[in-house]
Coordinates of C-alpha atoms and ligand atoms in Angstrom, one line a residue:
X1 CA 26.2 -41.3 49.1
X2 CA 29.3 -39.7 47.7
X3 CA 31.0 -37.0 49.6
X4 CA 32.5 -33.8 48.2
X5 CA 36.2 -34.0 47.5
X6 CA 38.1 -30.7 47.4
X7 CA 41.5 -31.4 46.0
X8 CA 42.4 -27.8 45.5
X9 CA 41.4 -26.2 48.7
X10 CA 42.5 -27.0 52.2
X11 CA 45.9 -26.8 53.8
X12 CA 47.2 -29.5 51.6
X13 CA 47.8 -27.3 48.6
X14 CA 51.2 -27.1 47.3
X15 CA 53.0 -29.0 50.1
X16 CA 53.2 -32.4 51.6
X17 CA 53.1 -35.7 49.8
X18 CA 51.5 -34.3 46.7
X19 CA 55.0 -33.5 45.5
X20 CA 55.5 -37.2 45.2
X21 CA 54.1 -36.8 41.7
X22 CA 56.2 -33.8 40.7
X23 CA 58.6 -35.8 38.6
X24 CA 57.3 -35.3 35.1
X25 CA 56.6 -38.5 33.3
X26 CA 55.9 -38.9 29.6
X27 CA 53.7 -41.8 28.6
X28 CA 54.8 -44.0 25.8
X29 CA 54.0 -47.4 24.6
X30 CA 56.7 -50.0 24.8
X31 CA 57.1 -53.3 23.0
X32 CA 56.6 -56.1 25.5
X33 CA 59.8 -57.7 24.1
X34 CA 61.8 -54.6 25.1
X35 CA 60.7 -54.8 28.7
X36 CA 63.4 -56.2 30.8
X37 CA 62.0 -58.8 33.2
X38 CA 63.4 -58.1 36.6
X39 CA 63.5 -60.8 39.2
X40 CA 61.7 -58.8 41.9
X41 CA 63.7 -59.2 45.0
X42 CA 61.3 -60.1 47.8
X43 CA 61.9 -59.4 51.4
X44 CA 61.6 -62.6 53.3
X45 CA 60.2 -62.1 56.7
X46 CA 61.1 -64.3 59.6
X47 CA 57.5 -65.5 59.7
X48 CA 57.4 -68.5 57.4
X49 CA 53.6 -68.6 57.4
X50 CA 53.5 -65.0 56.2
X51 CA 56.0 -65.7 53.4
X52 CA 54.0 -68.6 52.4
X53 CA 50.6 -66.8 52.1
X54 CA 52.3 -64.0 50.2
X55 CA 53.7 -66.4 47.7
X56 CA 57.3 -66.3 48.8
X57 CA 57.9 -63.1 50.8
X58 CA 57.1 -59.4 50.6
X59 CA 57.1 -57.9 47.1
X60 CA 58.7 -54.4 46.9
X61 CA 56.1 -51.7 46.1
X62 CA 53.2 -54.1 46.8
X63 CA 50.2 -53.0 48.8
X64 CA 48.7 -55.7 51.0
X65 CA 45.5 -55.6 52.9
X66 CA 45.3 -57.6 56.1
X67 CA 41.7 -57.9 57.1
X68 CA 40.1 -59.4 60.2
X69 CA 37.6 -59.0 63.0
X70 CA 38.5 -56.7 65.9
X71 CA 40.5 -58.5 68.5
X72 CA 41.6 -61.4 66.3
X73 CA 45.3 -60.3 66.5
X74 CA 46.1 -58.3 63.4
X75 CA 48.1 -55.7 65.2
X76 CA 50.0 -58.3 67.2
X77 CA 50.9 -60.3 64.1
X78 CA 52.1 -57.3 62.0
X79 CA 53.9 -55.7 64.9
X80 CA 55.7 -59.0 65.6
X81 CA 56.6 -59.6 62.0
X82 CA 57.9 -56.1 61.6
X83 CA 59.9 -56.2 64.8
X84 CA 61.5 -59.4 63.7
X85 CA 62.8 -57.8 60.5
X86 CA 65.4 -55.8 62.2
X87 CA 67.6 -55.2 59.1
X88 CA 65.0 -52.9 57.4
X89 CA 63.6 -49.6 58.6
X90 CA 60.0 -50.0 59.4
X91 CA 57.4 -47.3 60.1
X92 CA 54.3 -48.5 62.0
X93 CA 51.6 -46.0 61.8
X94 CA 48.8 -46.4 64.3
X95 CA 45.6 -44.4 64.4
X96 CA 44.1 -46.8 67.0
X97 CA 46.5 -47.0 69.9
X98 CA 48.8 -44.8 71.8
X99 CA 52.6 -45.2 71.7
X100 CA 52.4 -46.6 75.3
X101 CA 49.9 -49.2 74.3
X102 CA 52.0 -50.3 71.3
X103 CA 55.1 -50.3 73.5
X104 CA 53.4 -52.5 76.0
X105 CA 52.5 -55.0 73.3
X106 CA 56.0 -54.9 71.9
X107 CA 57.3 -55.6 75.5
X108 CA 55.1 -58.7 75.6
X109 CA 56.6 -59.9 72.3
X110 CA 60.2 -59.4 73.7
X111 CA 61.8 -58.5 70.4
X112 CA 64.4 -55.7 70.1
X113 CA 64.6 -53.7 67.0
X114 CA 66.4 -50.3 66.6
X115 CA 65.1 -49.9 63.1
X116 CA 61.5 -49.8 64.1
X117 CA 59.6 -46.5 64.2
X118 CA 56.2 -45.6 65.5
X119 CA 53.9 -42.9 64.4
X120 CA 50.5 -42.4 66.1
X121 CA 48.7 -40.2 63.6
X122 CA 45.6 -40.3 61.4
X123 CA 46.3 -37.4 59.0
X124 CA 47.5 -38.7 55.7
X125 CA 49.2 -35.3 55.1
X126 CA 51.2 -35.4 58.3
X127 CA 52.0 -39.1 57.7
X128 CA 53.5 -38.4 54.4
X129 CA 55.6 -35.6 55.8
X130 CA 57.1 -38.1 58.3
X131 CA 57.5 -40.7 55.6
X132 CA 59.6 -38.3 53.5
X133 CA 61.8 -37.6 56.4
X134 CA 62.3 -41.1 57.6
X135 CA 62.3 -42.9 54.2
X136 CA 61.2 -46.2 55.6
X137 CA 61.6 -49.4 53.7
X138 CA 58.4 -51.0 55.0
X139 CA 55.2 -49.3 56.1
X140 CA 52.4 -50.7 58.2
X141 CA 49.1 -48.8 58.7
X142 CA 46.9 -49.8 61.6
X143 CA 44.1 -49.3 60.4
X144 CA 43.0 -47.9 57.1
X145 CA 39.7 -47.1 58.6
X146 CA 41.2 -44.5 61.0
X147 CA 43.0 -42.4 58.4
X148 CA 41.9 -39.1 57.1
X149 CA 42.9 -37.3 53.9
X150 CA 42.4 -33.6 54.5
X151 CA 40.8 -32.9 51.1
X152 CA 38.0 -35.3 51.7
X153 CA 35.1 -33.8 53.6
X154 CA 33.9 -36.9 55.4
X155 CA 34.7 -38.8 58.5
X156 CA 37.4 -41.5 58.8
X157 CA 36.1 -44.9 57.8
X158 CA 33.8 -43.5 55.2
X159 CA 33.9 -45.0 51.7
X160 CA 35.5 -41.9 50.1
X161 CA 38.1 -41.5 52.9
X162 CA 39.2 -45.2 52.7
X163 CA 39.4 -45.0 48.9
X164 CA 41.4 -41.7 48.8
X165 CA 43.8 -42.8 51.6
X166 CA 44.4 -46.2 50.0
X167 CA 45.0 -44.5 46.7
X168 CA 47.6 -42.2 48.3
X169 CA 49.5 -45.2 49.8
X170 CA 49.1 -47.1 46.6
X171 CA 50.8 -44.3 44.7
X172 CA 53.5 -44.1 47.3
X173 CA 54.1 -47.8 47.2
X174 CA 54.4 -48.0 43.5
X175 CA 56.6 -44.9 43.1
X176 CA 59.0 -45.6 45.9
X177 CA 59.0 -49.4 45.8
X178 CA 58.1 -49.5 49.4
X179 CA 55.8 -52.4 50.5
X180 CA 52.8 -51.1 52.4
X181 CA 50.6 -53.3 54.7
X182 CA 47.1 -51.9 55.5
X183 CA 45.2 -53.4 58.4
X184 CA 41.5 -53.4 57.7
X185 CA 38.5 -54.2 60.0
X186 CA 35.9 -56.6 59.0
X187 CA 32.3 -55.9 59.9
X188 CA 30.0 -58.4 61.6
X189 CA 28.7 -59.9 58.4
X190 CA 32.3 -60.8 57.4
X191 CA 32.8 -58.2 54.7
X192 CA 35.8 -55.9 54.7
X193 CA 34.5 -52.6 56.0
X194 CA 34.7 -50.0 53.3
X195 CA 34.2 -50.3 49.6
X196 CA 34.6 -53.5 47.7
X197 CA 36.8 -51.2 45.7
X198 CA 39.5 -51.4 48.4
X199 CA 40.0 -55.1 47.6
X200 CA 40.5 -54.1 43.9
X201 CA 42.9 -51.4 44.8
X202 CA 45.4 -53.5 46.6
X203 CA 47.7 -56.2 45.2
X204 CA 47.0 -58.8 47.9
X205 CA 44.2 -59.4 50.4
X206 CA 45.0 -61.6 53.4
X207 CA 42.3 -62.5 55.8
X208 CA 43.1 -63.2 59.4
X209 CA 40.5 -65.4 61.0
X210 CA 39.8 -67.8 63.8
X211 CA 37.4 -68.2 66.7
X212 CA 38.4 -65.9 69.5
X213 CA 37.7 -68.7 72.0
X214 CA 40.4 -70.8 70.4
X215 CA 44.0 -70.0 70.3
X216 CA 44.4 -70.9 66.6
X217 CA 44.4 -68.2 63.9
X218 CA 44.5 -68.7 60.2
X219 CA 45.9 -66.3 57.7
X220 CA 44.3 -66.9 54.3
X221 CA 45.1 -65.4 50.9
X222 CA 41.9 -64.1 49.2
X223 CA 43.6 -62.3 46.4
X224 CA 47.2 -62.2 45.3
X225 CA 48.8 -60.7 42.3
X226 CA 52.1 -62.3 43.1
X227 CA 51.1 -65.9 44.0
X228 CA 48.5 -68.5 44.6
X229 CA 45.3 -67.7 46.4
X230 CA 44.9 -71.1 48.0
X231 CA 47.6 -70.6 50.6
X232 CA 47.1 -70.7 54.3
X233 CA 49.2 -69.9 57.4
X234 CA 48.4 -71.2 60.8
X235 CA 49.3 -69.5 64.1
X236 CA 48.8 -70.1 67.7
X237 CA 48.1 -67.0 69.8
X238 CA 50.3 -67.4 72.9
X239 CA 50.9 -65.2 75.9
X240 CA 53.9 -63.6 74.1
X241 CA 52.7 -63.3 70.6
X242 CA 51.9 -65.4 67.6
X243 CA 53.6 -68.7 67.1
X244 CA 53.7 -70.2 63.6
X245 CA 52.2 -73.7 63.7
X246 CA 54.5 -75.8 61.5
X247 CA 52.7 -79.1 61.8
X248 CA 49.0 -78.1 62.0
X249 CA 47.6 -81.6 61.7
X250 CA 48.9 -82.4 65.1
X251 CA 46.9 -79.7 66.8
X252 CA 43.7 -80.2 64.9
X253 CA 43.2 -83.7 65.9
X254 CA 42.0 -84.2 69.5
X255 CA 44.4 -86.3 71.3
X256 CA 42.4 -88.6 73.4
X257 CA 42.7 -92.0 75.0
X258 CA 39.5 -93.7 74.1
X259 CA 37.6 -93.1 71.0
X260 CA 34.1 -91.5 71.3
X261 CA 31.3 -91.8 68.9
X262 CA 30.6 -89.0 66.4
X263 CA 34.2 -88.2 65.6
X264 CA 36.1 -88.8 62.3
X265 CA 39.3 -87.6 60.9
X266 CA 39.5 -86.1 57.4
X267 CA 42.7 -86.0 55.3
X268 CA 42.0 -82.6 53.8
X269 CA 44.1 -80.1 51.9
X270 CA 44.3 -76.4 52.6
X271 CA 46.2 -74.7 49.8
X272 CA 49.1 -76.9 49.0
X273 CA 49.3 -78.3 52.5
X274 CA 47.7 -81.5 53.7
X275 CA 45.9 -81.0 56.9
X276 CA 44.3 -83.7 59.1
X277 CA 41.1 -82.4 60.6
X278 CA 38.7 -83.8 63.1
X279 CA 35.0 -83.6 62.2
X280 CA 32.6 -84.0 65.1
X281 CA 29.0 -84.8 64.8
X282 CA 26.2 -85.1 67.3
X283 CA 22.9 -86.7 66.3
X284 CA 20.1 -86.6 68.8
X285 CA 16.4 -87.3 68.9
X286 CA 14.6 -84.1 67.9
X287 CA 12.4 -82.7 70.6
X288 CA 10.6 -80.1 68.4
X289 CA 8.7 -80.5 65.2
X290 CA 11.4 -79.1 63.0
X291 CA 14.8 -80.8 63.4
X292 CA 17.8 -78.6 63.9
X293 CA 20.8 -78.5 61.7
X294 CA 23.8 -76.6 63.0
X295 CA 27.2 -76.6 61.5
X296 CA 30.4 -74.7 62.4
X297 CA 33.4 -74.9 60.1
X298 CA 31.6 -76.5 57.2
X299 CA 29.0 -75.1 54.9
X300 CA 25.5 -75.7 56.2
X301 CA 24.1 -76.5 52.7
X302 CA 26.8 -79.1 52.3
X303 CA 25.6 -80.7 55.6
X304 CA 22.0 -80.7 54.4
X305 CA 23.1 -82.4 51.2
X306 CA 25.0 -85.1 53.0
X307 CA 22.1 -85.7 55.3
X308 CA 19.7 -86.0 52.3
X309 CA 22.1 -88.5 50.7
X310 CA 22.2 -90.6 53.8
X311 CA 18.4 -90.5 54.1
X312 CA 17.7 -91.3 50.5
X313 CA 20.5 -93.8 49.7
X314 CA 21.0 -95.4 53.1
X315 CA 17.6 -95.2 54.6
X316 CA 18.8 -93.4 57.8
X317 CA 16.1 -91.5 59.6
X318 CA 17.8 -88.1 60.0
X319 CA 14.5 -86.3 59.5
X320 CA 13.6 -86.9 63.1
X321 CA 17.0 -86.0 64.5
X322 CA 18.8 -82.8 65.5
X323 CA 22.2 -82.7 63.9
X324 CA 25.2 -80.7 65.0
X325 CA 28.5 -80.7 63.1
X326 CA 31.7 -79.0 64.2
X327 CA 35.2 -78.8 63.0
X328 CA 37.7 -79.0 65.8
X329 CA 40.0 -76.0 66.4
X330 CA 37.6 -73.4 65.0
X331 CA 38.7 -74.0 61.5
X332 CA 36.6 -73.3 58.4
X333 CA 37.0 -75.9 55.7
X334 CA 36.0 -75.6 52.1
X335 CA 37.8 -78.7 50.7
X336 CA 35.0 -81.1 49.6
X337 CA 37.1 -84.1 50.6
X338 CA 35.9 -83.7 54.2
X339 CA 32.5 -85.1 53.0
X340 CA 33.5 -88.6 53.7
X341 CA 34.7 -87.9 57.3
X342 CA 31.5 -85.8 57.9
X343 CA 29.4 -88.8 56.8
X344 CA 31.3 -91.1 59.0
X345 CA 31.0 -88.8 62.0
X346 CA 27.3 -88.5 61.4
X347 CA 26.8 -92.3 61.1
X348 CA 29.0 -92.9 64.1
X349 CA 26.9 -90.6 66.3
X350 CA 23.7 -91.9 64.8
X351 CA 24.6 -95.5 65.7
X352 CA 26.4 -94.4 68.8
X353 CA 29.4 -96.5 67.8
X354 CA 32.9 -95.1 67.9
X355 CA 34.9 -95.5 64.7
X356 CA 38.0 -97.6 64.9
X357 CA 41.1 -95.8 66.0
X358 CA 43.8 -94.7 63.6
X359 CA 41.6 -94.4 60.5
X360 CA 41.0 -91.4 58.4
X361 CA 39.0 -90.4 55.3
X362 CA 39.5 -88.4 52.1
X363 CA 36.6 -88.3 49.6
X364 CA 33.8 -86.2 48.2
X365 CA 30.3 -87.7 48.3
X366 CA 28.0 -87.3 45.3
X367 CA 24.3 -87.1 45.2
X368 CA 23.9 -90.8 44.4
X369 CA 26.0 -91.8 47.4
X370 CA 29.1 -92.4 45.3
X371 CA 32.5 -91.7 46.8
X372 CA 34.2 -89.3 44.4
X373 CA 37.9 -88.9 43.9
X374 CA 39.8 -85.8 45.2
X375 CA 42.9 -84.1 44.1
X376 CA 46.4 -84.7 45.5
X377 CA 45.4 -88.0 47.0
X378 CA 49.0 -89.2 47.4
X379 CA 49.9 -86.2 49.5
X380 CA 47.0 -86.8 51.7
X381 CA 47.8 -90.4 52.2
X382 CA 51.5 -89.6 52.9
X383 CA 50.4 -87.1 55.6
X384 CA 48.1 -89.6 57.2
X385 CA 50.9 -92.1 57.2
X386 CA 53.3 -89.6 58.7
X387 CA 51.0 -88.9 61.6
X388 CA 50.7 -92.6 62.4
X389 CA 47.3 -93.5 60.9
X390 CA 47.0 -97.1 60.0
X391 CA 44.1 -96.9 57.5
X392 CA 42.8 -94.4 55.1
X393 CA 39.5 -94.7 53.1
X394 CA 39.6 -93.1 49.7
X395 CA 37.6 -93.2 46.5
X396 CA 38.2 -96.2 44.2
X397 CA 37.8 -93.7 41.3
X398 CA 41.0 -91.9 42.1
X399 CA 43.0 -91.5 39.0
X400 CA 44.9 -94.5 37.8
X401 CA 48.5 -94.7 38.2
X402 CA 48.9 -94.2 41.9
X403 CA 50.3 -97.2 43.6
X404 CA 48.8 -98.1 47.0
X405 CA 51.7 -100.3 47.7
X406 CA 54.1 -97.4 47.9
X407 CA 52.6 -96.7 51.3
X408 CA 52.9 -98.5 54.6
X409 CA 49.4 -97.3 55.6
X410 CA 46.6 -99.5 54.4
X411 CA 44.6 -97.7 51.7
X412 CA 41.0 -98.8 51.4
X413 CA 39.4 -97.7 48.1
X414 CA 35.6 -97.8 48.1
X415 CA 33.0 -96.7 45.6
X416 CA 29.9 -96.0 47.6
X417 CA 28.8 -94.8 51.0
X418 CA 26.9 -98.0 51.7
X419 CA 30.1 -100.0 51.2
X420 CA 31.7 -97.7 53.7
X421 CA 28.9 -98.3 56.2
X422 CA 29.3 -102.0 55.8
X423 CA 33.0 -101.7 56.2
X424 CA 32.7 -99.7 59.4
X425 CA 29.7 -100.9 61.3
Ligands
LIG501 P1 45.2 -57.4 68.7 O1 46.4 -57.6 67.9 O2 45.1 -56.1 69.4 O3 43.9 -57.6 67.7 P2 43.4 -56.7 66.5 O4 44.5 -55.8 66.1 O5 43.1 -57.7 65.4 O6 42.2 -56.0 67.0 O7 45.1 -58.6 69.7 C1 44.0 -58.7 70.6 C2 44.1 -59.9 71.5 O8 45.4 -60.6 71.5 C3 44.0 -59.4 72.9 O9 42.8 -59.9 73.4 C4 45.2 -59.8 73.7 C5 45.7 -60.9 72.8 N1 47.2 -61.1 72.9 C6 47.7 -62.3 73.3 O10 47.0 -63.2 73.6 N2 49.1 -62.4 73.3 C7 49.9 -61.4 73.0 O11 51.2 -61.6 73.0 C8 49.4 -60.2 72.6 C9 50.2 -59.0 72.2 C10 48.0 -60.0 72.6
LIG502 MG1 44.5 -53.7 66.3

C-alpha cells in the first residue's frame, strides 16, 4: 500500500535541507571525451577489512548500506571505524540509542576522537539542519528504519519513509561529496527490511553476518558500484570491539590433537582470498522412516546432490542414514570447491574412519562422480602449503600449465570420487 506524500504542506516548506537543491542547474549533454576523468580520492579507513570490501576505501559522495540482523554488531563496527578516523569530522546519527548508550559503547572501544559528533534524532528535517551547521565529512545513520521525513504521512520503517529518507541522503551525498553509511536491519527471512528499491538506490550494499553464538563476523559485498562484489572481510567480536582477522584460515580450522572422523578441510576461496575451512559431517543410522538431512553453512540442495552422487556412483547407503553437515565457525560458503571436502567428511563419518592429518581438498564434484577443476588452484595450494598442510587433493582436469613441482606440498590430482575413496580408505 502506498502512503500519501505531501511535499508542499507541513512545517518543512521553504526551510531546512530542501534548500540543498536551490542552486540552479541547467542540464546539457556532454561529449564523453570531454569529461575529465578524476581519480576519485578515497578515504582509507583504519579498518583494512572495510577498505577491502569497499574495493579500496570509502568513495566520496557514495552511499553505502550496511545490513545485518539485530545484535550482530553493525553499530559497534561503524562506531569503531568512525572513531578510528580521527582526522575527519564524522556525524553519527542514531535513532535507536541514547547518547549515554553510545558513549558507553565508545568507552568499551577505548578510542579517543575529538572530531566525532553524535546526534540522537529521527527527524530528517532536524538532521539536515544539524548537518548544514556541522558540515561533516562523513555521515553514519543508525538506522535507516528509524528515520522520519516530515512530509511522508506514515510511520518510520514503512516503505515510503525508507525510500524518501534514503533519497534525501542520496541527494545530500551526491551534492556535497560526503560519504553516507546507512545501517539497515534485516528481517528474519534474511531480506533487508524495506523495499528492494533501497538496494537499488545505494551505491554499495554490505551485509554483516555471522552466527551470534560464534565470535566471528563476516562483512560481505552484495553490490558495489566501485569494486568487486566477491570481497569479504572477517572480524572477531571481542570484549572491546571488532578485531579484523587477518589470517582467517587459522581460526576456521579446529586445532585439535587427534583427528576425529567426519571432518575434512577444504581449500576454498572467498572473493580473492584463499580460506581453509573445516567441513564437519555426522552420518548416523536413521531412526525414523524419513532420513534427516541438515546442513548449516552449505546449501542443503548441494548436500542432497552430493549424497545422491555417493549413493549412485559409489553404492553407499545414505538412504537409511541421517546426515548432518556443518561448516566450522558459523561461516556460509558458496564456493563449489568445498564439494570434495564435504564428500570426504561424509565418507569419513560413514566409515567412522578419521582422515589422515594434514590433508586438504579443493574440487567440485559433478553428477557423474567426476572431480571438476576449480579456479585459482595455485592460490589455494599455496595457502594450504603456507598453513603447514602436507597434501592437497585437486582435480586432474585443472588447467594445464600449472606446475605441481613448484610447491613443497604434495599435490594429488584425481579424476573421480571413487579414486579418492580408494586413496583415502
Ligand atoms: P551492536 O553493535 O549493538 O549490534 P547491532 O547494531 O547490529 O544491533 O552489538 C551487539 C552485541 O555486541 C551486544 O550483544 C554486545 C556485543 N559487543 C561486544 O561483544 N563487544 C563490544 O565491544 C561491544 C561494543 C558490543
Ligand atoms: Mg545497532
